[in-house]
Amino acid sequence: MSATTETTTQTPTPESLLDDDLLERFRARAAEYDRDNAFFDDDLEELRAAGYLTALVPVEHGGLGWGLVDAVHAQMRLAGAAPATALAVNMHLVWTGVAKVLRDRGDDSLDFVLREAGAGEVFGFGISEAGNDLMLFGSRTTAEPQADGGYRYAGRKIFTSLSPTWTRLGTMGLDSVSSDAPKLVYGFIDREDPDVRILDDWNTMGMRASQSRTTVLDGAYAAPDRIVRRLDPGPNADPLVFGIFANFELLLAAVYTGIGRRALDLAVAAAGRRTSMKHDGRPLAHDPDIRWRVADAAIAYDAIPPQLDAVARDLDELVDHGAAWFAKLVGIKVRATETAKHVVDQAVRVSGGSTYFAGSELGRLYRDVLAGIFHPSDDESAHATVANAWLGPVPD
């Protein structure tokens, strides 16, 4: 009787997929991308080859089948090496994450996103607009209904990460002409659409490799089977809106928390490396003021990963927080980005004047982390959301 050996394929973990060697290559390239204001082509190719773009895609559609907890852990690791790479990839992960959240709750309206991401398509996030502080609750872009049930979108979308490479763009606009108007219409368009223009206008202080350029829609067409929602403007508890909020806020928080962790590690290394002539050449790691700063940064940082983990796990396990979900999501985003900013600032103070030179990794993190304050939900919007959750809305 011959023995047979059964071979099983284990799903990679965030640590095994994003191993230290891979992250060191990303870290080395991050400085070059930042200096040249270049897109992270080589990083993306390695991530694609590793299957990272299918992290949230079910196994049956060719993905890794991760939950949000794994994605959050992975994005923290990736951001610690290449923040702009992590931020841009976030936008693809957001759409696959939204599709997963809906699917987990019995809604298959975005299953095509999972199938196409599993087949290699890259999704861009074309929602943000200049001057639109309503975010998901309003739009300056017009959505014109077509006779076949599709829509044509006209408007400008800003901060469209992955601009050089996305193949599908999830977007939204306002239908103000249908009999049941106004309606916010969510749909997906193809890059090959001749009525899509991508401007080469990304030249920022930080997060430069994300190449989050302006996307101009001149009547770009979304087919009927790519129209996924028509919603009333204003706050809406629709599962799609919830899915976007949940994935966007959690994955953003993960990126900035990863930046904070890297800054803390750099501060510890600098404190051990730098010496003090005042104290007979002893390392600054023995200086009480430096020790206080490192400890202050560590205390702040340590509070965030457990919160991220808990909220992501609740999302994976379909915990019902009801109306409190939105307050939890905006809260973790604001805490994570503000904490990361504080940690990086303390790390810069610990590390000294060398961080002011253009080639300093910590100096680059100082610029990158500032982008956190511009992502929705911003500080003011988040406080309004949380106030409504605890105090109720202000009467008209």
Coordinates of N, CA and C in Angstrom, one line a residue, residues 41-140:
D41 N 5.9 52.2 -9.3 CA 5.7 51.1 -10.3 C 6.3 49.8 -9.8
D42 N 7.6 49.8 -9.3 CA 8.2 48.6 -8.9 C 7.6 48.0 -7.7
D43 N 7.2 48.9 -6.7 CA 6.5 48.4 -5.5 C 5.2 47.7 -6.0
L44 N 4.4 48.3 -6.8 CA 3.1 47.8 -7.2 C 3.3 46.5 -7.9
E45 N 4.3 46.3 -8.8 CA 4.6 45.1 -9.4 C 4.8 43.9 -8.4
E46 N 5.6 44.2 -7.4 CA 5.9 43.2 -6.4 C 4.7 42.9 -5.6
L47 N 3.9 43.9 -5.3 CA 2.7 43.7 -4.5 C 1.7 42.8 -5.3
R48 N 1.6 43.2 -6.6 CA 0.7 42.4 -7.5 C 1.1 41.0 -7.6
A49 N 2.4 40.7 -7.8 CA 2.9 39.4 -7.9 C 2.7 38.6 -6.6
A50 N 2.7 39.2 -5.5 CA 2.5 38.6 -4.2 C 1.0 38.3 -3.9
G51 N 0.1 38.9 -4.7 CA -1.3 38.7 -4.5 C -1.9 39.7 -3.5
Y52 N -1.1 40.8 -3.2 CA -1.6 41.7 -2.2 C -2.9 42.5 -2.6
L53 N -3.0 42.7 -3.9 CA -4.2 43.5 -4.4 C -5.4 42.6 -4.3
T54 N -5.3 41.3 -4.0 CA -6.5 40.5 -3.8 C -6.7 40.1 -2.4
A55 N -6.1 40.8 -1.5 CA -6.1 40.5 -0.1 C -7.5 40.3 0.5
L56 N -8.4 41.1 0.1 CA -9.8 41.1 0.6 C -10.8 40.4 -0.3
V57 N -10.2 39.8 -1.4 CA -11.0 39.0 -2.4 C -11.2 37.6 -1.9
P58 N -12.4 37.0 -1.9 CA -12.6 35.6 -1.5 C -11.7 34.7 -2.3
V59 N -11.3 33.6 -1.6 CA -10.5 32.6 -2.3 C -11.1 32.1 -3.6
E60 N -12.4 31.9 -3.6 CA -13.1 31.4 -4.8 C -13.0 32.3 -6.0
H61 N -12.7 33.6 -5.7 CA -12.5 34.5 -6.8 C -11.0 34.8 -7.1
G62 N -10.2 34.0 -6.5 CA -8.7 34.1 -6.8 C -8.0 35.0 -5.8
G63 N -8.6 35.3 -4.6 CA -8.0 36.1 -3.6 C -7.4 35.4 -2.4
L64 N -6.9 36.2 -1.5 CA -6.3 35.6 -0.3 C -7.4 35.4 0.8
G65 N -8.6 36.0 0.7 CA -9.6 35.7 1.6 C -9.4 36.3 3.0
W66 N -8.6 37.4 3.1 CA -8.4 38.0 4.4 C -9.6 38.8 4.8
G67 N -9.6 39.0 6.2 CA -10.6 39.9 6.7 C -10.0 41.3 6.9
L68 N -10.7 42.2 7.4 CA -10.2 43.6 7.7 C -9.1 43.6 8.7
V69 N -9.2 42.7 9.7 CA -8.1 42.7 10.7 C -6.8 42.4 10.0
D70 N -6.7 41.4 9.1 CA -5.5 41.1 8.4 C -5.0 42.3 7.6
A71 N -6.0 42.9 6.9 CA -5.7 44.0 6.0 C -5.1 45.2 6.8
V72 N -5.7 45.5 7.9 CA -5.2 46.6 8.8 C -3.8 46.3 9.3
H73 N -3.5 45.0 9.7 CA -2.2 44.7 10.1 C -1.2 44.9 9.0
A74 N -1.6 44.4 7.8 CA -0.7 44.5 6.6 C -0.4 45.9 6.2
Q75 N -1.4 46.8 6.2 CA -1.2 48.1 5.8 C -0.3 48.9 6.8
M76 N -0.4 48.5 8.1 CA 0.5 49.1 9.1 C 2.0 48.8 8.7
R77 N 2.2 47.5 8.4 CA 3.5 47.1 8.0 C 4.0 47.8 6.7
L78 N 3.2 47.8 5.7 CA 3.5 48.4 4.5 C 3.8 49.9 4.6
A79 N 3.0 50.6 5.4 CA 3.2 52.0 5.6 C 4.4 52.3 6.4
G80 N 4.9 51.4 7.2 CA 6.1 51.7 7.9 C 7.3 51.7 7.0
A81 N 7.2 51.0 5.9 CA 8.3 51.0 4.9 C 8.1 52.1 3.8
A82 N 6.9 52.2 3.3 CA 6.6 53.1 2.1 C 5.2 53.7 2.3
P83 N 5.1 54.8 3.0 CA 3.8 55.4 3.3 C 2.9 55.7 2.1
A84 N 3.5 56.3 1.1 CA 2.8 56.7 -0.1 C 2.3 55.4 -0.9
T85 N 3.1 54.4 -0.9 CA 2.7 53.2 -1.5 C 1.4 52.6 -0.8
A86 N 1.5 52.6 0.5 CA 0.4 52.0 1.3 C -0.9 52.9 1.1
L87 N -0.7 54.2 1.1 CA -1.9 55.1 1.0 C -2.6 54.9 -0.3
A88 N -1.8 54.8 -1.4 CA -2.4 54.6 -2.7 C -3.1 53.2 -2.8
V89 N -2.4 52.2 -2.4 CA -3.0 50.8 -2.4 C -4.3 50.8 -1.6
N90 N -4.3 51.6 -0.6 CA -5.5 51.7 0.3 C -6.8 51.9 -0.6
M91 N -6.7 52.7 -1.6 CA -7.9 53.1 -2.3 C -8.5 51.9 -3.1
H92 N -7.6 51.0 -3.6 CA -8.0 49.7 -4.2 C -8.6 48.8 -3.1
L93 N -7.9 48.7 -2.0 CA -8.4 47.9 -0.9 C -9.7 48.4 -0.4
V94 N -10.0 49.7 -0.4 CA -11.3 50.2 0.1 C -12.4 49.6 -0.8
W95 N -12.3 49.6 -2.1 CA -13.4 49.1 -2.9 C -13.6 47.6 -2.7
T96 N -12.5 46.8 -2.7 CA -12.6 45.4 -2.5 C -13.1 45.1 -1.0
G97 N -12.8 46.0 -0.1 CA -13.3 45.9 1.3 C -14.8 46.2 1.3
V98 N -15.2 47.2 0.6 CA -16.7 47.5 0.5 C -17.4 46.3 0.0
A99 N -16.9 45.8 -1.1 CA -17.6 44.6 -1.7 C -17.6 43.4 -0.7
K100 N -16.6 43.3 0.0 CA -16.6 42.2 1.0 C -17.6 42.5 2.1
V101 N -17.6 43.7 2.6 CA -18.6 44.0 3.7 C -20.0 43.8 3.2
L102 N -20.3 44.2 2.0 CA -21.7 43.9 1.5 C -21.9 42.4 1.3
R103 N -21.0 41.7 0.8 CA -21.2 40.3 0.5 C -21.4 39.5 1.9
D104 N -20.6 39.9 2.9 CA -20.7 39.3 4.2 C -22.1 39.5 4.8
R105 N -22.8 40.5 4.3 CA -24.1 40.9 4.9 C -25.2 40.5 3.9
G106 N -24.9 39.7 2.9 CA -25.9 39.1 2.0 C -26.2 40.0 0.8
D107 N -25.4 41.0 0.5 CA -25.6 41.9 -0.6 C -24.5 41.6 -1.7
D108 N -24.9 41.2 -2.9 CA -24.0 40.8 -3.9 C -23.8 41.9 -5.0
S109 N -24.3 43.1 -4.7 CA -24.3 44.2 -5.7 C -22.9 44.6 -6.2
L110 N -21.8 44.3 -5.4 CA -20.5 44.7 -5.7 C -19.6 43.4 -5.9
D111 N -20.3 42.3 -6.1 CA -19.5 41.0 -6.3 C -18.6 41.1 -7.6
F112 N -19.0 41.9 -8.6 CA -18.2 42.1 -9.8 C -16.9 42.7 -9.5
V113 N -16.8 43.6 -8.4 CA -15.6 44.2 -8.0 C -14.6 43.1 -7.5
L114 N -15.1 42.1 -6.7 CA -14.3 41.0 -6.2 C -13.8 40.1 -7.4
R115 N -14.7 39.8 -8.3 CA -14.3 39.0 -9.4 C -13.2 39.7 -10.3
E116 N -13.5 41.0 -10.6 CA -12.5 41.7 -11.4 C -11.2 41.9 -10.7
A117 N -11.2 42.2 -9.4 CA -10.0 42.4 -8.7 C -9.2 41.1 -8.7
G118 N -9.9 40.0 -8.5 CA -9.3 38.7 -8.5 C -8.6 38.4 -9.9
A119 N -9.2 39.0 -10.9 CA -8.7 38.8 -12.3 C -7.6 39.8 -12.7
G120 N -7.3 40.7 -11.7 CA -6.2 41.6 -12.0 C -6.5 43.1 -12.2
E121 N -7.8 43.4 -12.2 CA -8.2 44.8 -12.3 C -7.8 45.6 -11.1
V122 N -7.5 46.9 -11.3 CA -7.1 47.8 -10.2 C -8.1 48.9 -10.1
F123 N -8.6 49.1 -8.9 CA -9.7 50.0 -8.6 C -9.3 51.3 -8.0
G124 N -9.7 52.4 -8.6 CA -9.4 53.8 -8.1 C -10.6 54.3 -7.3
F125 N -10.4 55.3 -6.5 CA -11.5 55.8 -5.6 C -11.7 57.3 -6.1
G126 N -12.8 57.4 -6.9 CA -13.0 58.7 -7.5 C -14.2 59.4 -6.8
I127 N -14.1 59.8 -5.6 CA -15.2 60.3 -4.8 C -15.0 61.8 -4.4
S128 N -13.8 62.1 -3.9 CA -13.5 63.4 -3.4 C -13.6 64.5 -4.4
E129 N -14.1 65.7 -4.0 CA -14.2 66.9 -4.9 C -13.8 68.1 -4.1
A130 N -13.1 69.0 -4.8 CA -12.7 70.3 -4.2 C -13.9 71.0 -3.7
G131 N -13.9 71.5 -2.5 CA -15.0 72.3 -1.9 C -16.2 71.6 -1.5
N132 N -16.2 70.2 -1.6 CA -17.4 69.4 -1.2 C -17.2 68.9 0.2
D133 N -17.6 69.6 1.2 CA -17.5 69.1 2.5 C -18.7 68.2 3.0
L134 N -19.6 67.9 2.0 CA -20.6 67.0 2.3 C -20.1 65.5 2.1
M135 N -19.0 65.4 1.4 CA -18.4 64.1 1.1 C -19.4 63.1 0.5
L136 N -19.7 62.0 1.2 CA -20.6 61.0 0.6 C -22.1 61.5 0.6
F137 N -22.4 62.6 1.1 CA -23.8 63.0 1.2 C -24.2 64.1 0.2
G138 N -23.3 64.4 -0.7 CA -23.6 65.4 -1.8 C -22.5 65.3 -2.8
S139 N -22.7 65.9 -4.0 CA -21.7 65.9 -5.0 C -21.9 67.1 -5.9
R140 N -20.7 67.6 -6.4 CA -20.7 68.7 -7.4 C -20.7 68.1 -8.8

